[in-house]
CSV table of C-alpha atoms in Angstrom, one decimal:
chain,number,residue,atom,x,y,z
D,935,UNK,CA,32.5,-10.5,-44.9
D,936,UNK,CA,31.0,-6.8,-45.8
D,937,UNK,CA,30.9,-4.4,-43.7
D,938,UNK,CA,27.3,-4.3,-43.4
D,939,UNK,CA,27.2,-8.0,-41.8
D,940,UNK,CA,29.8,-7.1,-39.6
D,941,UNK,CA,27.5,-4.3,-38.7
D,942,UNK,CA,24.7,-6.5,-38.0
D,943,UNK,CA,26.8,-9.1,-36.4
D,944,UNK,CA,27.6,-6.1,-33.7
D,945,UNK,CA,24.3,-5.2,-33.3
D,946,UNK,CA,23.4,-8.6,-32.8
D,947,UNK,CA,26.0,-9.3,-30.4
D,948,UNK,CA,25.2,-6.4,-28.6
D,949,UNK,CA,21.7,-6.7,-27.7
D,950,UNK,CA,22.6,-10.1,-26.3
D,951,UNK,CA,25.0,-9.0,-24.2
D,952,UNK,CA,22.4,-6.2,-22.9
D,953,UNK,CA,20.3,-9.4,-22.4
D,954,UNK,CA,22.5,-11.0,-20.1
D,955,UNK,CA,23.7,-8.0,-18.6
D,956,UNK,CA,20.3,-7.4,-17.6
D,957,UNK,CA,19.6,-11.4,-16.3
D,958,UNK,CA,22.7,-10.9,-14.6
D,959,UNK,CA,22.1,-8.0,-12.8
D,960,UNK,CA,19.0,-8.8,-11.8
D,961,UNK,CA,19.7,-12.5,-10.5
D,962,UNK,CA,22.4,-10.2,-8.1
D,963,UNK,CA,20.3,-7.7,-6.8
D,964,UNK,CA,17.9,-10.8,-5.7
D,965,UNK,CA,20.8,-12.3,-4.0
D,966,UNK,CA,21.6,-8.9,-2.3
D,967,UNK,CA,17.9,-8.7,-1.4
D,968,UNK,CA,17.9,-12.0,0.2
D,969,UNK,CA,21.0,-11.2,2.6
D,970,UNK,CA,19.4,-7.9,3.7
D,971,UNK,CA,15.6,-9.5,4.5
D,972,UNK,CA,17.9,-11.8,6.3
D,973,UNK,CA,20.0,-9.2,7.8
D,974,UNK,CA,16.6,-7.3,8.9
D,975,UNK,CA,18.5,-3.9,7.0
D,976,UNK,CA,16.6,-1.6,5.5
D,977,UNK,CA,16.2,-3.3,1.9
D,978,UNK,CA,17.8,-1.6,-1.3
D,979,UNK,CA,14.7,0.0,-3.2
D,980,UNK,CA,16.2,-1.3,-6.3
D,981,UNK,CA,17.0,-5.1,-5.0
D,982,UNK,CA,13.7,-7.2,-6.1
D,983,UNK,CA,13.0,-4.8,-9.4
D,984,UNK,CA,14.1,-3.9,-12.8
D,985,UNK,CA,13.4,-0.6,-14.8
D,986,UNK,CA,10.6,-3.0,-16.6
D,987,UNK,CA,8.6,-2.4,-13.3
D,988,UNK,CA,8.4,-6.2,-12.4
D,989,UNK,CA,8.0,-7.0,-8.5
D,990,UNK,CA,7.8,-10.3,-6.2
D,991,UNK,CA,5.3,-11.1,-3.4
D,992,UNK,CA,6.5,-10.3,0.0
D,993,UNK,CA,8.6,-12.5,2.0
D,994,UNK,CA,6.6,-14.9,4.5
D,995,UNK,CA,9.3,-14.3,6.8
D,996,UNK,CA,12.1,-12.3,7.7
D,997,UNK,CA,15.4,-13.4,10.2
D,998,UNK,CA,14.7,-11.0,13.2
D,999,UNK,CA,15.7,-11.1,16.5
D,1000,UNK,CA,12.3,-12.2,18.6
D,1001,UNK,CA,13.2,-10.8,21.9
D,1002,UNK,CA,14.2,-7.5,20.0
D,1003,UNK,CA,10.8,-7.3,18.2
D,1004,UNK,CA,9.1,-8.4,21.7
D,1005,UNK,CA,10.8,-5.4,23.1
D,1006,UNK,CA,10.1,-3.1,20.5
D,1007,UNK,CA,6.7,-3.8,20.3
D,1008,UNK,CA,6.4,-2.9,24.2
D,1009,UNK,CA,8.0,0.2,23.7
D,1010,UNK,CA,5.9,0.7,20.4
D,1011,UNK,CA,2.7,0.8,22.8
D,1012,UNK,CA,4.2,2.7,25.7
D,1013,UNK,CA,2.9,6.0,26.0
D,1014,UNK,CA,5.4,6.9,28.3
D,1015,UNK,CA,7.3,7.9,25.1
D,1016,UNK,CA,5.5,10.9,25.1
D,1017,UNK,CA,5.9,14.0,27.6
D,1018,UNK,CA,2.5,13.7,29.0
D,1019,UNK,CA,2.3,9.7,28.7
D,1020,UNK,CA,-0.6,10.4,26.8
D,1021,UNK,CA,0.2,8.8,23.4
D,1022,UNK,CA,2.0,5.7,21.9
D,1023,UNK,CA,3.8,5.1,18.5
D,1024,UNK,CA,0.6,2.7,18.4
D,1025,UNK,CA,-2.1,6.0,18.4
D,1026,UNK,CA,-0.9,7.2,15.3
D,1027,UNK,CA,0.2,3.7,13.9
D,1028,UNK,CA,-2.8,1.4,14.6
D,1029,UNK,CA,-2.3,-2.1,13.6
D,1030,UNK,CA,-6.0,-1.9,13.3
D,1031,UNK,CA,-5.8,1.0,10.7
D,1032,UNK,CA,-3.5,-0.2,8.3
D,1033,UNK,CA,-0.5,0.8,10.4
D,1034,UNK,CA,-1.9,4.6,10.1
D,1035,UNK,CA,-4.8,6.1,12.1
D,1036,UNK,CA,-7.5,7.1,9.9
D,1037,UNK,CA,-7.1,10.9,10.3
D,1038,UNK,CA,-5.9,13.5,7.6
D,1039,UNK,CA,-3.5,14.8,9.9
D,1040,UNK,CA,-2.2,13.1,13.1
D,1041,UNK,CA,-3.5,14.7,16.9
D,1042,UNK,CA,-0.5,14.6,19.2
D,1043,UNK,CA,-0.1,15.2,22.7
D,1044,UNK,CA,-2.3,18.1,24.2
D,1045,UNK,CA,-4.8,17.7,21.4
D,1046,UNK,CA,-1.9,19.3,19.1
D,1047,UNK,CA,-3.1,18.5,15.0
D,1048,UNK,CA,-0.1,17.6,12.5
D,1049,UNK,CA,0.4,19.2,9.6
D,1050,UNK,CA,0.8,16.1,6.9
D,1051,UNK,CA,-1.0,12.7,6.8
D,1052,UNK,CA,0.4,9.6,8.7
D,1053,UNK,CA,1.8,6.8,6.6
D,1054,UNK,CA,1.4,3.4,7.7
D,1055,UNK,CA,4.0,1.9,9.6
D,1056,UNK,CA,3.6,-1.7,7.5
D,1057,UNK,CA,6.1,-2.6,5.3
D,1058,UNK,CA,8.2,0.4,6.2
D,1059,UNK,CA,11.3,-1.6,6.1
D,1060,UNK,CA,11.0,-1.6,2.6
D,1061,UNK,CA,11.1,1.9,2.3
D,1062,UNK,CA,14.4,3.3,0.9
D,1063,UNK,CA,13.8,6.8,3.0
D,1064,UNK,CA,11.3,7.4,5.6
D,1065,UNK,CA,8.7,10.4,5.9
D,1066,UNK,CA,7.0,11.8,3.1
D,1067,UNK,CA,10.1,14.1,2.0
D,1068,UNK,CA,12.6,11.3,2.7
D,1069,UNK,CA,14.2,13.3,5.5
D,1070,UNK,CA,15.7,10.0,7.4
D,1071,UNK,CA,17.7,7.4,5.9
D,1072,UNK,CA,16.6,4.6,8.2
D,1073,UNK,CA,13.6,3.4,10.4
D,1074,UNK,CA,16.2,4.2,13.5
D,1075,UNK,CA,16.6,7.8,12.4
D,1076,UNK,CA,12.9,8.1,11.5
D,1077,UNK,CA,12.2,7.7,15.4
D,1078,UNK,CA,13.7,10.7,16.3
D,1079,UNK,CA,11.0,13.2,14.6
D,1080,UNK,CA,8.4,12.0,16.6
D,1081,UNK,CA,9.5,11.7,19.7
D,1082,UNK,CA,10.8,15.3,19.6
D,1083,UNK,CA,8.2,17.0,17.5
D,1084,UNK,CA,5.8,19.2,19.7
D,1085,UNK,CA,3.1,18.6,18.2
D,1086,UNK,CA,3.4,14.8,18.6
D,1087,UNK,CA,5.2,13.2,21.3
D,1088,UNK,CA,7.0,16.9,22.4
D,1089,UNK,CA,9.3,14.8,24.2
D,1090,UNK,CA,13.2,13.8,24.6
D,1091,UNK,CA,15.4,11.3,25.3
D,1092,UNK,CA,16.3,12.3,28.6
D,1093,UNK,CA,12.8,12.7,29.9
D,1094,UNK,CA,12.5,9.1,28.3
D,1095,UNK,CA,15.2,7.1,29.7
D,1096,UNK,CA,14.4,8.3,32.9
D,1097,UNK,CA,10.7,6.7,32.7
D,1098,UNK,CA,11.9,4.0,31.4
D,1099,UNK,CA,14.7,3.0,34.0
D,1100,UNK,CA,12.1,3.3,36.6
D,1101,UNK,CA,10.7,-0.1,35.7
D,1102,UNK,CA,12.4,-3.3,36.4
D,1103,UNK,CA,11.1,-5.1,33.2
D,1104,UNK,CA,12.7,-2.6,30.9
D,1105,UNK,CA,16.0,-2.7,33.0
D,1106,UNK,CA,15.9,-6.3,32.9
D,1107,UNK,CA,15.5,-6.5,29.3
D,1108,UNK,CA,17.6,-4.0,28.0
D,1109,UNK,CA,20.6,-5.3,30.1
D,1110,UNK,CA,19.9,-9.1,28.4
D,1111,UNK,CA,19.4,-7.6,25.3
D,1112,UNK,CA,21.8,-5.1,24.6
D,1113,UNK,CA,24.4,-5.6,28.3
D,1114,UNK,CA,24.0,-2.1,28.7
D,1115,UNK,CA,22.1,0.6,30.2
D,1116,UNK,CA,18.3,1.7,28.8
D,1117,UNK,CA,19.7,4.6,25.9
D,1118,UNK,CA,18.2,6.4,23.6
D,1119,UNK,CA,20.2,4.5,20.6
D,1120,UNK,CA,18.8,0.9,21.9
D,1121,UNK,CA,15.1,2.1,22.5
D,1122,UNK,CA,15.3,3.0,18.6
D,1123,UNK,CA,16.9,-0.3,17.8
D,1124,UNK,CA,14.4,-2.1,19.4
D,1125,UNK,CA,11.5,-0.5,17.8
D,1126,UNK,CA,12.7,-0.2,14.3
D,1127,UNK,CA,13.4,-4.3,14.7
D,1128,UNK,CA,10.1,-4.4,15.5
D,1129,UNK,CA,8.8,-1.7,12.9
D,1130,UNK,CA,10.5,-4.2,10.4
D,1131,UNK,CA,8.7,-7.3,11.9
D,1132,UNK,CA,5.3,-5.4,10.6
D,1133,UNK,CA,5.4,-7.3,7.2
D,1134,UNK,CA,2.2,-8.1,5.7
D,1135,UNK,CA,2.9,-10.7,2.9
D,1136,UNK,CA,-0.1,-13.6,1.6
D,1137,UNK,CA,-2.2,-11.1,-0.1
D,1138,UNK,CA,-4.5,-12.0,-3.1
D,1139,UNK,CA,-1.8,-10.8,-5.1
D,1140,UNK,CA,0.8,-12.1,-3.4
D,1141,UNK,CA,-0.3,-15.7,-4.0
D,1142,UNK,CA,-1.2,-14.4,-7.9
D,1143,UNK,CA,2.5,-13.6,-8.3
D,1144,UNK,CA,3.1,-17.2,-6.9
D,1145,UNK,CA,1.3,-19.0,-9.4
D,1146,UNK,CA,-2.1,-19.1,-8.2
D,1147,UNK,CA,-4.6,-17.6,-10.6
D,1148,UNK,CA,-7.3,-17.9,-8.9
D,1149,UNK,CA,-6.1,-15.9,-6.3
D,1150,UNK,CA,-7.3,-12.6,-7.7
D,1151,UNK,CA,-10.7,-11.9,-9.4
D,1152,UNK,CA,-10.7,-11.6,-13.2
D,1153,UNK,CA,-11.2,-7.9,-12.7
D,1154,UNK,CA,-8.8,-7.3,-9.8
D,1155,UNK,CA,-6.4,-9.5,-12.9
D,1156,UNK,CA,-7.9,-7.3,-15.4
D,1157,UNK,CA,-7.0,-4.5,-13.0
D,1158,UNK,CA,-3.8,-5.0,-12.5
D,1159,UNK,CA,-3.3,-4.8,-16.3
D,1160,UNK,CA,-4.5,-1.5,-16.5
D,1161,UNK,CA,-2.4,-0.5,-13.5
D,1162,UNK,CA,0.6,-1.4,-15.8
D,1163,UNK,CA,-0.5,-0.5,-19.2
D,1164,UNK,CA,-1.7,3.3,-17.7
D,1165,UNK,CA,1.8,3.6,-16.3
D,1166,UNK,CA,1.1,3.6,-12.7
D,1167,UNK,CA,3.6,1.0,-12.4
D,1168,UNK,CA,6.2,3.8,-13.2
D,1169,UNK,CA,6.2,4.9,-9.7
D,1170,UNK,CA,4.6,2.2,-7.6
D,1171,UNK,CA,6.6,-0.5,-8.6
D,1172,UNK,CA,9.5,-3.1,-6.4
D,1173,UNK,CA,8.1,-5.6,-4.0
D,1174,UNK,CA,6.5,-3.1,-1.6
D,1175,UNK,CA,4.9,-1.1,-5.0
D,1176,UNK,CA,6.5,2.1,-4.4
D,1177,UNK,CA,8.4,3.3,-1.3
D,1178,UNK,CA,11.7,3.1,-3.7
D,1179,UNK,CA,11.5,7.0,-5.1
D,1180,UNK,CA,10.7,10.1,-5.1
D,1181,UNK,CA,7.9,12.2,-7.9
D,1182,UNK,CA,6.5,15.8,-8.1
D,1183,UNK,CA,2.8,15.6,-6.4
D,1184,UNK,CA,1.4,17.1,-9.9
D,1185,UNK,CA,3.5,16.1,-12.3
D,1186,UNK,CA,0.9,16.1,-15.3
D,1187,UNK,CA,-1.4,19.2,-13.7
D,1188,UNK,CA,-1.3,21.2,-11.0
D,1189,UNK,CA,-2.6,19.8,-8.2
D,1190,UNK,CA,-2.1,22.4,-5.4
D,1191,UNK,CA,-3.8,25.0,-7.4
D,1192,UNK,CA,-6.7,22.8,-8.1
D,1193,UNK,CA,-7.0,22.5,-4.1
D,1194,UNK,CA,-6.2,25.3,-3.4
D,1195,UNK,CA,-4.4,26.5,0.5
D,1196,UNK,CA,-0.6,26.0,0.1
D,1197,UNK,CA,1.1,24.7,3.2
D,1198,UNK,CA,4.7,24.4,3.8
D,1199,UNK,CA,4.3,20.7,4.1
D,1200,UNK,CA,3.0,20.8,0.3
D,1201,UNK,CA,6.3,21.8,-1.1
D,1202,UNK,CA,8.0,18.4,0.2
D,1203,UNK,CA,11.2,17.3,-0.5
D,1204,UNK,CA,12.0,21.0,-1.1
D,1205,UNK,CA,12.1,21.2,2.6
D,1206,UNK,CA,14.7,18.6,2.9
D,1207,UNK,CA,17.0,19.9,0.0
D,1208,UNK,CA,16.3,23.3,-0.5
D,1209,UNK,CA,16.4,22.5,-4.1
D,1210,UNK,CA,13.8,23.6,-6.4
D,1211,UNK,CA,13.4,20.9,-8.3
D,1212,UNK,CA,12.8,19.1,-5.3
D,1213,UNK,CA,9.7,21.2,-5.1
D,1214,UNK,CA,6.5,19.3,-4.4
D,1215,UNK,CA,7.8,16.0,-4.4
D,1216,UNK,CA,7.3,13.4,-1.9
D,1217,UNK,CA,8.2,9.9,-1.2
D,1218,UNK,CA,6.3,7.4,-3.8
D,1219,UNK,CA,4.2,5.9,-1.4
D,1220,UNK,CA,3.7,2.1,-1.2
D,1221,UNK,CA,0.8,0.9,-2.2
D,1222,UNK,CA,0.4,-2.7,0.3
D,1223,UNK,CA,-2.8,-2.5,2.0
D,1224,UNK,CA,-3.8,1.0,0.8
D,1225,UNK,CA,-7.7,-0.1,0.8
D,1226,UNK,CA,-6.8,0.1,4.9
D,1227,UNK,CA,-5.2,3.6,4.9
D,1228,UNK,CA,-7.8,6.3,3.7
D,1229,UNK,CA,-7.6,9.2,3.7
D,1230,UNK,CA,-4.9,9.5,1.1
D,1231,UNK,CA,-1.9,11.4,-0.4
D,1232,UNK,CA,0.7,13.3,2.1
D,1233,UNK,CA,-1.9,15.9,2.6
D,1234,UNK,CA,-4.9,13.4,3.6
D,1235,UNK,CA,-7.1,15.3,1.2
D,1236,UNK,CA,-9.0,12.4,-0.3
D,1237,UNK,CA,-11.2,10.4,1.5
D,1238,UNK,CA,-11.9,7.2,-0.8
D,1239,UNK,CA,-10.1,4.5,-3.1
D,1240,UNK,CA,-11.8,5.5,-6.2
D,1241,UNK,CA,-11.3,9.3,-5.6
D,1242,UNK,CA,-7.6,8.5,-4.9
D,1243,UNK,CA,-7.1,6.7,-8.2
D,1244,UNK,CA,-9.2,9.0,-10.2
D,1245,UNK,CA,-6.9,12.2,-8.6
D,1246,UNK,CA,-3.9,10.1,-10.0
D,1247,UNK,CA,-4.9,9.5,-13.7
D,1248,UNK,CA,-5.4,13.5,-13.3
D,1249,UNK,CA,-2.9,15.0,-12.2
D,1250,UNK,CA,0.0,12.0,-12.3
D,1251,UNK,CA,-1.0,10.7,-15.8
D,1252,UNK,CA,-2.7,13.7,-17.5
D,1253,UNK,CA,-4.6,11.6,-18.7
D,1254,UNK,CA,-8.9,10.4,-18.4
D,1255,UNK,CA,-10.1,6.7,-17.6
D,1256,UNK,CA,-13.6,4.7,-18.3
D,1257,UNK,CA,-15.3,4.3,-15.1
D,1258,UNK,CA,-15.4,0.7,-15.7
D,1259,UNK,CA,-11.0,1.2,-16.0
D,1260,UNK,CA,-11.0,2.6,-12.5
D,1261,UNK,CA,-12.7,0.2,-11.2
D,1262,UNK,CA,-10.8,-2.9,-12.3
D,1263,UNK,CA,-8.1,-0.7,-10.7
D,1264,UNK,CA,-9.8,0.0,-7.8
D,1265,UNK,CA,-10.5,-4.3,-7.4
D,1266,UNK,CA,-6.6,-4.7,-7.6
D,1267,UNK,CA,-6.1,-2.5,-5.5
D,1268,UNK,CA,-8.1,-3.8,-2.7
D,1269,UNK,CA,-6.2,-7.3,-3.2
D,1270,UNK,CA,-2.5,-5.7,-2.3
D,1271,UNK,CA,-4.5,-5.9,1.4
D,1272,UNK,CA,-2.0,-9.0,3.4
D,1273,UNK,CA,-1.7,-10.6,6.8
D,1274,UNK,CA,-0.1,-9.8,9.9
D,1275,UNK,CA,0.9,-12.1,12.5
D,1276,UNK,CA,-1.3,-14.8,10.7
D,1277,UNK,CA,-4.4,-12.5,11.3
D,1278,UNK,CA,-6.2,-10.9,8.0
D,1279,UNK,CA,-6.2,-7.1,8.1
């Protein structure tokens, strides 16, 4: 045999073992997937997507413990979490907003006004970090900025437990729950079970992804062609289509000169690092029900779908898009919105 068969034989031998490599790898991280929707664990950004951008609908159901998300829930709406017993988890994280609140910056208690937009609180258990600069790891550690923020809740743990032990209900239910005393480590458990319950699967292109083609529009179809084929599936990709990564806010363009007013929340995951190529770069967010969630981006500056896209292709893509291209877009888009609890959002 010459050497230049035995060359090609390599080569040949080589990409099929990248093949199966690849089908390997990828039948795994489903598998690992599976155990931690079961597990209710924060999921592996990684587990239900490979670096071709593919993703799978969500999951109809995940293994939770019911009393938990009962609890968590209760504690979700109690606005005895805050120091004035003014606001709730739920004010900023309406289940009837998308999980957000509709505002470009949250109003805590005392009228106090946020400094960065709210993210929605569905399919956060997807996320691989939580907050825009990806300060904490888990949904758990996540509860602790608000709570202890003054200009949200401007509260603490002590002041909380306290409340809390004062009614029966709670004292009764921690103690069945968790045989032990109302603490600050089981409040969080029980939201965050709860804050994982809030899964919003059966969307239009959920059931596409399943099979059904007629699920989704020809243009939201068309759509979500162009969403791949533009490269937005770069970043907004996995089963929650984004959430799994971080990017510069600006990558093609500069978008904070174009609006003008830096803020110390614009410089994002700089904050977290100190870094500076962290500089300006925020959690991916996920895209699941974004038609619900306006106003948009960490800094709530656009008020629309279309403007949201059309900053994107800007400043993200560097790049320009027919009307009729943002549009399709837009109509994919709107079919990421799913159910909750077996009601429509």
């Amino acid at each position: 045999m010459t050497k230049s068969k035995i060359s090609l034989k390599n080569i040949l031998l080589g990409a099929l073992l990248g093949v199966l490599v690849l089908v390997v790898s990828f039948s795994w991280q489903l598998y690992r997937t599976q155990l931690a929707l079961n597990a209710g664990a924060p999921l592996d950004p990684y587990a239900i997507t490979v670096s071709l951008g593919y993703t799978q609908p969500l999951p109809r159901e995940i293994k939770l413990d019911a009393d938990k998300v009962l609890l968590g829930r209760k504690l979700f709406n109690d606005p005895r979490l805050s120091a004035d017993n003014s606001i709730s988890c739920a004010s900023c994280h309406s289940l009837d907003k998308g999980g957000a609140d509709g505002r470009v910056h949250a109003i805590g208690i005392n009228g106090a006004e946020g400094v960065i937009n709210t993210p929605t609180v569905l399919n956060s258990g997807f996320n691989f970090a939580q907050f825009w600069d990806g300060r904490a790891a888990t949904l758990e550690e996540q509860i602790e900025g608000p709570i202890n923020n003054p200009k949200e809740m401007g509260s603490n743990w002590g002041q909380i437990t306290d409340k809390l032990k004062q009614d029966s209900d709670y004292r009764s239910a921690f103690s069945k729950l968790y045989r032990a005393d109302i603490s600050a480590e089981n409040i969080k458990d029980a939201i965050a079970t709860f804050e994982r319950s809030l899964v919003t699967p059966d969307s239009p292109f959920d059931r596409y992804l399943q099979g059904d083609n007629s699920a989704m529009s020809e243009q939201a179809q068309r759509g979500y062609e162009l969403f791949q084929s533009y490269g937005c599936i770069a970043c907004h990709q996995g089963v929650n289509l984004g959430g799994n990564m971080f990017e510069k806010m600006g990558l093609m363009g500069d978008y904070f000169e174009a609006r003008g007013n830096l803020t110390e929340a614009d410089l994002g995951r700089f904050n977290v690092t100190h870094k500076e190529e962290a500089r300006y770069e925020f959690k991916v967010p996920g895209l699941r029900n974004v038609a619900l969630t306006a106003p948009y981006f960490h800094d709530g500056s656009v008020a629309t779908l279309p403007d949201a896209v059309a900053v994107m292709v800007r400043y993200q893509l560097g790049r320009t898009m027919p009307q009729q291209d943002l549009d399709d877009i837009v109509q994919f888009l709107n079919s990421l919105t799913g159910e909750l609890g077996g009601q429509a959002q």
